[in-house]
Coordinates of C-alpha atoms in Angstrom, one line a residue:
M2 CA -10.2 15.1 -88.2
S3 CA -6.9 16.9 -87.6
L4 CA -5.0 17.0 -84.3
P5 CA -4.4 20.4 -82.9
E6 CA -1.1 22.2 -82.7
R7 CA 0.6 21.3 -79.5
Y8 CA 3.6 23.1 -78.2
I9 CA 6.5 21.5 -76.4
R10 CA 7.2 24.3 -74.0
F11 CA 10.3 22.6 -72.5
L12 CA 12.3 19.4 -72.5
V13 CA 13.3 17.8 -69.3
L14 CA 16.8 16.3 -68.5
L15 CA 16.8 13.8 -65.7
G16 CA 20.0 12.3 -64.3
L17 CA 19.2 8.7 -63.1
I18 CA 21.1 5.4 -62.9
G19 CA 22.5 5.6 -66.3
M20 CA 19.5 6.3 -68.6
F21 CA 17.8 8.9 -70.9
L22 CA 14.4 9.8 -72.1
S23 CA 13.3 11.8 -75.0
T24 CA 10.1 13.1 -76.5
T25 CA 8.2 14.4 -79.5
A26 CA 5.3 16.5 -80.5
V27 CA 3.1 18.6 -82.8
H28 CA 1.1 19.5 -86.0
A29 CA 2.8 20.5 -89.2
Q30 CA 2.1 23.5 -91.4
Y31 CA 1.9 23.5 -95.2
F32 CA 1.6 27.1 -96.0
G33 CA 1.6 28.0 -99.7
R34 CA 1.8 24.4 -101.0
N35 CA -0.2 22.8 -103.8
K36 CA -1.5 19.2 -103.4
I37 CA 0.3 16.8 -105.8
Q38 CA -0.9 13.4 -106.8
Y39 CA 2.1 11.2 -107.3
E40 CA 0.2 8.0 -107.9
D41 CA -2.8 6.7 -109.8
F42 CA -4.9 4.5 -107.6
D43 CA -6.7 1.7 -109.3
F44 CA -9.8 1.8 -107.1
K45 CA -12.1 -1.2 -106.8
K46 CA -15.2 -1.5 -104.7
F47 CA -17.3 -4.0 -102.9
H48 CA -20.6 -3.8 -100.9
T49 CA -21.3 -4.8 -97.3
D50 CA -24.7 -4.7 -95.8
N51 CA -24.5 -0.9 -95.2
F52 CA -21.5 0.4 -97.0
T53 CA -19.8 0.7 -100.4
V54 CA -16.0 0.2 -99.7
Y55 CA -13.5 1.7 -102.2
F56 CA -10.0 0.3 -102.1
Y57 CA -7.1 -0.5 -104.4
P58 CA -5.3 -3.9 -104.7
E59 CA -2.3 -3.0 -102.6
E60 CA -4.4 -2.9 -99.5
E61 CA -6.8 -5.8 -100.1
R62 CA -5.1 -7.9 -97.5
N63 CA -6.7 -6.0 -94.6
V64 CA -9.4 -4.0 -96.2
R65 CA -11.9 -6.8 -95.5
D66 CA -11.0 -6.6 -91.8
A67 CA -11.8 -2.8 -91.9
A68 CA -15.1 -3.6 -93.5
R69 CA -16.0 -5.9 -90.7
M70 CA -15.1 -3.2 -88.2
L71 CA -17.4 -0.9 -90.1
E72 CA -20.4 -3.2 -89.8
R73 CA -19.7 -3.8 -86.1
W74 CA -19.7 -0.1 -85.4
Y75 CA -22.8 0.4 -87.6
Y76 CA -24.7 -2.2 -85.5
R77 CA -23.8 -0.4 -82.3
Y78 CA -24.6 3.1 -83.6
S79 CA -27.9 2.2 -85.3
K80 CA -29.1 0.8 -82.0
L81 CA -27.8 3.8 -80.0
F82 CA -29.2 6.4 -82.3
D83 CA -32.3 4.3 -83.2
Y84 CA -31.6 5.1 -86.8
D85 CA -30.6 3.3 -90.0
L86 CA -28.8 5.0 -92.9
P87 CA -31.1 4.9 -95.9
T88 CA -28.5 4.1 -98.5
L89 CA -25.1 2.4 -98.7
N90 CA -22.6 4.9 -97.4
P91 CA -19.3 5.3 -99.3
I92 CA -16.0 4.6 -97.5
I93 CA -12.7 5.3 -99.3
L94 CA -9.7 3.6 -97.8
Y95 CA -6.1 4.3 -98.5
A96 CA -3.2 2.0 -97.6
D97 CA -1.1 4.6 -95.7
N98 CA -0.9 8.3 -94.8
G99 CA 1.2 9.2 -97.8
D100 CA -1.4 7.9 -100.2
F101 CA -4.2 9.4 -98.1
R102 CA -2.7 12.9 -98.3
Q103 CA -3.0 12.7 -102.1
T104 CA -6.8 12.2 -102.1
N105 CA -8.8 14.4 -104.4
V106 CA -12.0 14.1 -102.4
I107 CA -11.1 17.5 -101.0
S108 CA -8.8 20.0 -102.6
S109 CA -7.2 21.4 -99.4
M110 CA -3.9 20.1 -98.0
I111 CA -4.2 17.3 -95.5
G112 CA -2.1 17.8 -92.4
A113 CA 0.3 15.3 -90.9
G114 CA -1.9 14.8 -87.9
T115 CA -5.1 14.0 -89.8
G116 CA -6.3 10.5 -89.2
G117 CA -9.4 10.6 -91.5
F118 CA -12.3 12.8 -92.3
T119 CA -16.0 12.6 -93.3
E120 CA -17.0 14.8 -96.2
G121 CA -20.3 16.4 -95.5
M122 CA -22.0 16.7 -99.0
K123 CA -21.9 13.0 -99.9
Q124 CA -21.0 11.7 -96.4
R125 CA -17.9 10.0 -97.7
V126 CA -15.6 8.7 -95.1
V127 CA -11.9 9.0 -96.3
M128 CA -9.1 7.5 -94.2
P129 CA -5.8 5.6 -94.3
L130 CA -5.3 2.1 -92.9
S131 CA -2.3 3.3 -90.9
G132 CA -1.2 2.6 -87.4
S133 CA -2.4 -0.5 -85.5
Y134 CA -5.6 -2.3 -86.0
S135 CA -6.9 -0.7 -82.8
D136 CA -6.1 2.8 -84.4
V137 CA -8.0 1.8 -87.6
D138 CA -10.9 0.6 -85.5
H139 CA -11.0 3.9 -83.5
V140 CA -10.9 6.1 -86.6
I141 CA -13.6 4.1 -88.3
G142 CA -15.8 4.3 -85.2
H143 CA -15.1 8.1 -84.9
E144 CA -15.9 8.9 -88.5
L145 CA -19.0 6.7 -88.6
V146 CA -20.5 8.8 -85.7
H147 CA -20.1 11.8 -88.0
V148 CA -21.9 10.0 -90.8
F149 CA -24.9 9.4 -88.4
Q150 CA -24.7 13.0 -87.3
Y151 CA -24.8 14.4 -90.8
D152 CA -27.5 12.0 -92.0
I153 CA -29.8 12.6 -89.0
R154 CA -29.3 16.4 -89.4
R155 CA -30.0 16.3 -93.1
R156 CA -33.3 14.5 -92.7
R157 CA -34.7 16.5 -89.8
P158 CA -36.2 20.0 -90.1
I159 CA -34.0 22.8 -88.8
N160 CA -35.7 25.8 -87.3
R161 CA -34.3 29.3 -87.0
V162 CA -33.2 28.8 -83.4
S163 CA -30.9 25.9 -84.2
S164 CA -29.7 27.2 -87.5
G165 CA -28.6 30.5 -85.9
Q166 CA -26.7 28.7 -83.1
N167 CA -23.3 27.4 -84.0
T168 CA -22.7 23.9 -82.7
P169 CA -19.4 23.9 -80.9
L170 CA -16.6 21.7 -81.9
W171 CA -16.5 19.9 -78.5
F172 CA -20.1 18.9 -79.1
M173 CA -19.4 17.3 -82.5
E174 CA -16.0 15.9 -82.0
G175 CA -16.2 14.9 -78.3
M176 CA -19.2 12.8 -79.0
P177 CA -17.5 10.3 -81.4
E178 CA -14.4 10.2 -79.1
Y179 CA -16.6 9.2 -76.2
L180 CA -18.6 6.7 -78.2
T181 CA -15.5 5.0 -79.6
I182 CA -13.0 4.9 -76.6
G183 CA -15.4 5.0 -73.6
R184 CA -15.2 7.0 -70.5
Y185 CA -11.5 6.7 -69.7
D186 CA -8.5 7.9 -71.8
P187 CA -5.1 8.8 -70.4
E188 CA -4.7 11.8 -72.7
T189 CA -8.0 13.2 -71.6
T190 CA -7.4 12.7 -67.9
M191 CA -3.9 14.2 -68.3
R192 CA -5.5 17.4 -69.6
L193 CA -8.0 17.6 -66.8
R194 CA -5.2 17.3 -64.2
D195 CA -3.1 19.9 -66.0
A196 CA -6.0 22.4 -66.0
L197 CA -6.7 21.6 -62.3
I198 CA -3.0 22.3 -61.4
H199 CA -3.1 25.7 -63.2
D200 CA -6.6 26.6 -62.1
K201 CA -7.8 26.7 -65.7
L202 CA -10.8 24.4 -65.6
P203 CA -13.2 25.8 -68.3
D204 CA -16.9 26.2 -68.1
I205 CA -18.9 25.0 -71.1
K206 CA -19.0 28.6 -72.5
E207 CA -15.3 28.9 -72.6
L208 CA -14.9 25.4 -73.9
S209 CA -17.2 26.4 -76.8
T210 CA -15.2 29.5 -77.7
N211 CA -11.6 29.1 -76.6
P212 CA -9.4 27.0 -79.0
D213 CA -6.8 26.5 -76.3
Y214 CA -9.1 23.7 -75.0
F215 CA -8.5 20.8 -77.4
A216 CA -12.1 20.0 -78.5
Y217 CA -11.5 16.2 -78.9
R218 CA -10.2 15.6 -75.4
W219 CA -12.3 18.1 -73.5
G220 CA -15.4 17.2 -75.5
H221 CA -14.7 13.6 -74.6
A222 CA -14.5 14.5 -70.9
L223 CA -17.8 16.3 -70.9
W224 CA -19.7 13.7 -72.9
A225 CA -18.2 11.0 -70.6
Y226 CA -19.6 12.9 -67.6
I227 CA -23.0 13.2 -69.2
G228 CA -23.0 9.5 -70.2
G229 CA -21.9 8.5 -66.8
K230 CA -24.6 10.4 -64.9
W231 CA -27.5 10.3 -67.3
G232 CA -26.7 7.2 -69.4
D233 CA -25.5 6.8 -72.9
D234 CA -29.0 7.0 -74.3
A235 CA -29.1 10.7 -73.4
I236 CA -26.4 11.4 -76.0
P237 CA -28.5 10.7 -79.1
R238 CA -31.5 12.4 -77.5
I239 CA -29.5 15.6 -77.0
Y240 CA -28.1 15.5 -80.5
K241 CA -31.5 14.9 -82.2
R242 CA -33.1 17.6 -80.1
S243 CA -30.3 20.1 -80.8
I244 CA -31.3 20.0 -84.5
A245 CA -34.7 21.5 -83.6
V246 CA -33.9 23.8 -80.7
G247 CA -30.1 24.3 -80.6
W248 CA -27.6 22.5 -78.5
K249 CA -28.0 24.6 -75.3
S250 CA -31.8 24.1 -75.2
A251 CA -31.3 20.4 -76.1
I252 CA -29.2 19.9 -73.0
M253 CA -31.7 21.7 -70.8
Q254 CA -34.7 19.9 -72.2
T255 CA -33.0 16.4 -72.1
L256 CA -31.1 16.6 -68.9
H257 CA -33.3 19.1 -67.1
V258 CA -30.3 21.2 -66.1
S259 CA -29.0 24.4 -67.6
V260 CA -25.7 24.6 -69.3
E261 CA -24.4 26.9 -66.5
N262 CA -25.4 24.4 -63.8
L263 CA -24.0 21.5 -65.9
S264 CA -20.7 23.4 -66.1
S265 CA -20.6 23.8 -62.3
E266 CA -21.4 20.1 -61.6
W267 CA -18.9 18.9 -64.1
K268 CA -16.1 21.0 -62.8
R269 CA -16.9 20.0 -59.2
A270 CA -16.7 16.3 -60.3
I271 CA -13.3 16.9 -61.9
R272 CA -12.0 18.5 -58.7
E273 CA -13.4 15.8 -56.4
T274 CA -12.0 13.0 -58.7
Y275 CA -8.5 14.3 -59.4
S276 CA -7.4 16.6 -56.6
P277 CA -6.8 13.7 -54.2
L278 CA -4.7 11.9 -56.9
L279 CA -2.3 14.9 -57.2
K280 CA -1.2 15.0 -53.6
N281 CA 1.8 12.7 -54.0
R282 CA 2.7 13.7 -57.5
T283 CA 5.5 16.0 -58.8
N284 CA 4.7 19.2 -60.6
P285 CA 6.0 18.8 -64.2
R286 CA 8.2 21.9 -63.8
D287 CA 9.9 20.3 -60.8
T288 CA 10.9 17.1 -62.6
G289 CA 14.6 17.0 -63.6
R290 CA 16.2 20.0 -65.2
R291 CA 14.5 22.0 -67.9
I292 CA 16.2 22.4 -71.3
D293 CA 14.9 25.7 -72.6
I294 CA 14.9 26.1 -76.3
D295 CA 13.8 29.4 -77.8
S296 CA 11.0 28.1 -80.0
P297 CA 7.3 27.5 -79.5
I298 CA 7.5 24.0 -81.0
N299 CA 10.3 21.5 -80.1
L300 CA 9.9 17.8 -80.7
A301 CA 11.4 14.4 -81.3
P302 CA 14.8 14.9 -79.5
S303 CA 17.3 12.2 -80.1
I304 CA 20.6 12.2 -78.1
S305 CA 23.9 11.7 -79.8
P306 CA 26.2 8.8 -79.0
D307 CA 28.5 11.0 -77.0
G308 CA 25.6 12.4 -75.0
K309 CA 26.5 16.0 -75.7
T310 CA 24.0 17.1 -78.4
M311 CA 20.6 16.1 -79.6
A312 CA 18.8 16.3 -82.9
L313 CA 15.3 17.7 -82.7
L314 CA 12.5 19.1 -84.7
S315 CA 11.8 22.8 -84.0
Q316 CA 9.8 25.7 -85.4
R317 CA 12.4 28.4 -85.8
D318 CA 10.4 30.5 -88.3
I319 CA 6.7 31.1 -88.8
F320 CA 6.1 28.5 -91.6
T321 CA 8.1 25.4 -91.1
I322 CA 9.2 22.7 -88.7
D323 CA 12.9 21.9 -89.4
L324 CA 15.5 19.5 -88.1
F325 CA 18.2 21.0 -85.9
L326 CA 21.1 20.0 -83.7
A327 CA 21.1 21.5 -80.2
D328 CA 23.4 21.5 -77.2
I329 CA 21.8 19.4 -74.4
S330 CA 23.3 21.5 -71.5
S331 CA 22.3 24.9 -72.8
G332 CA 19.6 24.2 -75.3
E333 CA 21.5 26.4 -77.8
I334 CA 20.9 25.5 -81.4
I335 CA 24.2 24.5 -83.1
R336 CA 23.0 24.2 -86.7
K337 CA 20.1 23.4 -88.9
L338 CA 20.3 19.8 -90.4
S339 CA 17.5 20.2 -92.8
T340 CA 14.5 22.3 -93.8
Q341 CA 11.4 20.7 -95.2
Y342 CA 10.4 23.8 -97.2
H343 CA 13.1 24.1 -99.8
D344 CA 14.7 20.7 -99.8
R345 CA 14.8 19.0 -103.2
H346 CA 15.2 15.5 -101.6
F347 CA 11.8 15.5 -99.9
S348 CA 8.5 17.5 -99.4
S349 CA 8.2 17.3 -95.6
L350 CA 9.5 15.7 -92.4
R351 CA 7.5 12.9 -90.7
F352 CA 7.4 14.3 -87.2
I353 CA 4.0 13.3 -85.6
D354 CA 4.9 9.7 -84.9
S355 CA 8.6 9.3 -85.6
A356 CA 12.0 10.2 -84.2
G357 CA 15.4 9.9 -85.8
T358 CA 18.4 7.8 -85.1
W359 CA 22.2 8.4 -84.9
S360 CA 24.9 6.4 -86.5
P361 CA 27.1 4.8 -83.8
D362 CA 30.0 7.2 -84.5
G363 CA 27.7 10.2 -84.4
S364 CA 28.7 11.4 -87.9
Q365 CA 25.3 10.8 -89.5
F366 CA 21.6 11.1 -88.5
A367 CA 18.7 9.3 -90.2
F368 CA 15.1 10.6 -90.2
V369 CA 11.9 9.7 -92.0
V370 CA 10.5 12.1 -94.7
Y371 CA 7.7 12.3 -97.2
S372 CA 9.1 12.0 -100.7
E373 CA 7.0 11.8 -103.9
G374 CA 3.9 10.5 -102.0
D375 CA 5.7 7.9 -99.9
N376 CA 8.1 7.7 -97.0
A377 CA 11.8 7.5 -97.3
I378 CA 14.8 7.4 -94.9
V379 CA 17.1 10.4 -95.4
I380 CA 20.6 10.2 -93.9
F381 CA 22.2 13.6 -93.0
D382 CA 25.8 14.5 -92.4
T383 CA 25.7 16.0 -88.9
K384 CA 28.7 18.3 -89.5
N385 CA 27.2 20.2 -92.5
G386 CA 23.6 19.1 -92.8
N387 CA 24.1 17.6 -96.3
V388 CA 22.0 14.7 -97.4
V389 CA 24.3 11.7 -97.7
E390 CA 21.7 9.2 -98.9
K391 CA 18.0 8.8 -99.4
I392 CA 16.6 5.3 -99.0
S393 CA 13.2 4.2 -100.3
F394 CA 11.6 0.9 -101.0
D395 CA 9.2 -0.4 -103.6
E396 CA 7.6 -2.9 -101.2
V397 CA 7.3 -0.5 -98.2
E398 CA 5.6 2.8 -98.6
A399 CA 5.1 4.0 -95.0
I400 CA 8.0 4.1 -92.5
V401 CA 8.4 5.3 -88.9
N402 CA 10.9 5.1 -86.1
P403 CA 14.2 4.0 -87.6
S404 CA 16.9 2.6 -85.2
W405 CA 20.6 2.2 -86.2
S406 CA 22.3 -0.9 -85.1
P407 CA 25.3 -0.6 -82.7
D408 CA 27.7 -2.0 -85.4
G409 CA 26.5 0.5 -87.9
D410 CA 25.5 -2.1 -90.5
N411 CA 21.7 -2.1 -90.3
I412 CA 18.7 0.1 -89.7
V413 CA 15.6 -1.5 -88.3
F414 CA 12.2 0.4 -88.7
T415 CA 8.5 -0.1 -88.7
G416 CA 7.2 -0.3 -92.3
A417 CA 3.7 -0.7 -93.7
E418 CA 2.8 -2.7 -96.8
G419 CA -0.8 -2.4 -97.8
G420 CA -1.7 -0.9 -94.4
I421 CA -0.2 -3.6 -92.3
N422 CA 2.8 -2.7 -90.0
D423 CA 5.8 -5.0 -89.6
L424 CA 9.4 -4.7 -88.6
Y425 CA 12.0 -4.5 -91.4
M426 CA 15.8 -4.4 -91.3
Y427 CA 17.8 -2.7 -94.0
N428 CA 21.5 -3.5 -94.5
L429 CA 23.4 -0.4 -95.6
S430 CA 26.3 -2.3 -97.2
T431 CA 24.3 -4.9 -99.3
Q432 CA 21.3 -2.6 -99.7
S433 CA 19.1 -5.6 -98.8
L434 CA 15.8 -5.5 -97.0
T435 CA 14.7 -8.2 -94.6
R436 CA 11.2 -8.5 -93.2
L437 CA 11.5 -9.4 -89.5
T438 CA 7.7 -9.9 -88.8
D439 CA 4.8 -10.8 -91.1
D440 CA 1.4 -10.8 -89.4
R441 CA -1.5 -8.6 -88.5
Y442 CA 0.0 -7.5 -85.2
S443 CA 1.6 -4.0 -85.1
E444 CA 5.2 -3.2 -84.1
F445 CA 6.5 0.2 -83.2
H446 CA 9.5 1.9 -81.4
A447 CA 12.1 -0.7 -82.3
C448 CA 15.3 -0.3 -80.3
W449 CA 18.6 -2.2 -80.5
S450 CA 20.2 -3.7 -77.5
P451 CA 23.8 -2.5 -76.9
D452 CA 25.2 -5.8 -78.0
G453 CA 23.1 -5.8 -81.2
N454 CA 21.7 -9.3 -80.5
S455 CA 18.1 -8.2 -79.6
I456 CA 15.5 -5.6 -80.6
A457 CA 12.9 -4.4 -78.1
F458 CA 9.7 -3.0 -79.5
T459 CA 6.1 -2.0 -78.8
T460 CA 3.4 -4.3 -80.0
D461 CA -0.3 -5.1 -79.7
R462 CA 0.4 -8.8 -79.1
G463 CA -0.9 -10.2 -75.9
R464 CA -3.5 -12.2 -74.1
K465 CA -6.2 -9.5 -74.5
T466 CA -5.8 -9.2 -78.3
D467 CA -7.9 -11.5 -80.6
M468 CA -7.4 -10.5 -84.2
N469 CA -10.1 -12.8 -85.4
R470 CA -12.7 -11.2 -83.2
Y471 CA -11.2 -7.7 -83.5
F472 CA -10.5 -7.3 -79.8
F473 CA -7.4 -5.3 -79.1
G474 CA -5.5 -5.2 -75.8
P475 CA -3.2 -2.4 -74.7
M476 CA 0.2 -2.0 -76.3
Q477 CA 2.9 -4.2 -74.7
I478 CA 6.7 -4.5 -75.0
A479 CA 8.4 -7.5 -76.6
V480 CA 12.0 -8.5 -77.3
M481 CA 13.1 -10.2 -80.5
D482 CA 16.2 -12.4 -80.7
I483 CA 17.7 -11.1 -84.0
S484 CA 19.3 -14.4 -84.9
T485 CA 16.3 -16.7 -84.3
R486 CA 13.4 -14.1 -84.8
N487 CA 11.9 -15.5 -81.6
I488 CA 9.7 -13.0 -79.8
R489 CA 9.2 -12.8 -76.1
L490 CA 6.5 -10.6 -74.4
L491 CA 7.6 -9.0 -71.2
D492 CA 5.5 -9.4 -68.2
L493 CA 4.9 -5.8 -67.2
F494 CA 1.6 -4.3 -66.1
E495 CA -1.6 -6.3 -66.8
G496 CA -4.2 -4.2 -68.5
A497 CA -2.0 -1.1 -68.9
R498 CA -0.4 0.3 -72.0
S499 CA 3.4 0.0 -72.1
S500 CA 5.5 1.5 -74.9
D501 CA 8.6 3.2 -76.2
P502 CA 11.3 0.8 -74.8
H503 CA 14.9 1.9 -74.5
Y504 CA 17.9 -0.2 -73.3
S505 CA 20.1 0.9 -70.5
P506 CA 23.8 1.4 -71.5
D507 CA 24.7 -2.0 -70.0
G508 CA 21.8 -3.7 -71.7
E509 CA 20.5 -5.1 -68.4
S510 CA 17.4 -3.0 -68.1
L511 CA 14.7 -1.5 -70.3
F512 CA 13.2 1.9 -69.7
F513 CA 9.6 2.3 -71.0
I514 CA 6.5 4.5 -70.6
S515 CA 3.3 3.1 -69.2
D516 CA -0.1 4.5 -68.1
F517 CA -0.2 2.1 -65.2
N518 CA -2.4 3.6 -62.4
G519 CA -3.8 6.1 -64.8
F520 CA -0.7 8.3 -65.0
T521 CA 1.8 8.1 -67.9
D522 CA 5.2 7.7 -66.3
I523 CA 8.6 6.2 -67.0
Y524 CA 9.5 2.8 -65.5
R525 CA 12.6 0.6 -65.6
C526 CA 12.4 -3.2 -65.9
E527 CA 15.4 -5.4 -64.9
L528 CA 15.4 -8.0 -67.7
G529 CA 17.1 -10.7 -65.6
S530 CA 14.8 -10.5 -62.6
G531 CA 11.7 -9.0 -64.1
R532 CA 11.6 -6.4 -61.3
I533 CA 10.0 -3.0 -62.2
F534 CA 11.0 0.3 -60.8
Q535 CA 9.0 3.6 -61.2
V536 CA 11.2 6.4 -62.4
T537 CA 8.8 9.4 -62.5
T538 CA 5.7 10.4 -60.6
I539 CA 4.5 13.3 -62.7
A540 CA 1.2 15.0 -62.0
T541 CA 0.3 15.3 -65.7
G542 CA 2.2 12.8 -67.9
V543 CA 5.2 11.9 -70.0
T544 CA 3.9 11.9 -73.5
G545 CA 4.4 12.6 -77.2
I546 CA 1.8 14.0 -79.5
T547 CA 0.0 10.7 -80.0
A548 CA 0.0 7.4 -78.2
H549 CA 2.5 6.1 -80.8
S550 CA 4.8 9.2 -80.7
P551 CA 8.3 8.3 -79.4
A552 CA 8.8 10.1 -76.1
L553 CA 11.9 8.6 -74.6
S554 CA 15.6 8.6 -75.5
V555 CA 18.3 6.9 -73.4
S556 CA 22.0 8.0 -73.5
P557 CA 24.4 5.2 -74.2
V558 CA 27.1 7.1 -72.3
D559 CA 25.8 8.2 -68.9
G560 CA 22.2 7.0 -68.8
R561 CA 20.5 10.4 -68.7
L562 CA 16.8 10.6 -69.8
V563 CA 15.4 13.4 -71.9
F564 CA 11.7 13.6 -72.2
S565 CA 8.8 16.0 -72.6
V566 CA 6.0 16.4 -70.2
F567 CA 2.5 18.0 -70.6
D568 CA 2.3 21.2 -68.7
D569 CA 0.0 24.3 -68.9
F570 CA -1.5 23.2 -72.3
G571 CA 1.8 22.5 -73.8
Y572 CA 4.7 20.1 -74.1

């Protein structure tokens, strides 16, 4: 299901011991466009115990892993719902997001933030094998809850009360979020704290009608409260009862509490849990200096080598998100680098999970786009916005997070072949592509060291990850020696997610983002000593639009950090 539109209300500029930090954000719009199928997919199929899996040869390497995840989720949900699907359910898997957006299962355009969907008539789950294995496992688990929801509803009688009562989105989407990720999620708790700061905690009635409250995260919070107090077995009982009597009566009859009283108890629990945690935290608006840009959506800032300007994605008109240059000090837009709406070189910009990169001399800027169904790297002239070069690869269809080497010779990026992410390096002079990693682990946010000898990146490697058993630990940060390809995991925070690394100008430290202690903040690690220093203590969090969105950019000149924070329902 699609992510919502999130707005970066402001960017933050923080002057600190020589580093920067930059962020991203939001959901694209495809007004007036027709869906085009660029490729013919040679679908095959195989059967598991409970599913018919449709795939094509390019993704066969990891589609069997996805099928095992399906069966594991099925075992859990069939027990929880005390229900078995009567027939083999169809699952249609695409290798990457570009292929997925071409699906003809539905005729409508698929937004850049859509991670998968379940089509109601035939209960077909359709999704790409994109992101990390953990992401794939999450989307599979989420969509399979919808399959159970649809099938149970289809086979139970619906009376006039329930048919006349619209089931709110938080009810339907929050349930699979809770059942797949459990009670705790940093994005969810960040939103609870934000609403608490601004005195905007919703009751269930407002949650059911006001789209400002993102149904996935707020629904997750409410179901987590219900599961924590009444047990997880209350969730399927509420759902099944809702088919007969409507969701409000189902809550009353199952939990023996009215919706109004449940609202009051839930809001009180939020206040009691999170108010004490905010006492020593900084209000987002008091962190650094705001860079105000006159636009409701501003994302993926990337600071120029001279530290004076930044490239960013911004919604300057009603229909499109375009690429601009802006002055860091004033926020004033200098010029448009590109528009996704009328550019013959590509159909749209990839902005949900990717930022751009500057050439070392600042004359060019590279960004990832969608072009003819796949991803490509487009290099712009920063003086006039002209496209200098478009780079695409037969062997790599999905691309995110390019990073230009300090000597200007190479661009390293995350690329996906058949749904598996690895690091690649492209030499601009020889036009040769080198695969730096080749395994089932995921790599994101590659960043060159100032001397060009190492690459830091985010990965799901680590002691808590077991690919054979499909156990996935939190993202960690690793450093690769570019000459030997040796990879070293940094010893940061045990059990916490750490991501989006950026070198300090002298190369002696790495800045990164971590949800250590439950808050998403910026930290600095001295590479020689291993000592870690906390940079921010923000009451909400430093974040991009998703967990994989780049949200940090460090200036190679003066070490300033540019970043976005979540504040008052926006970024």
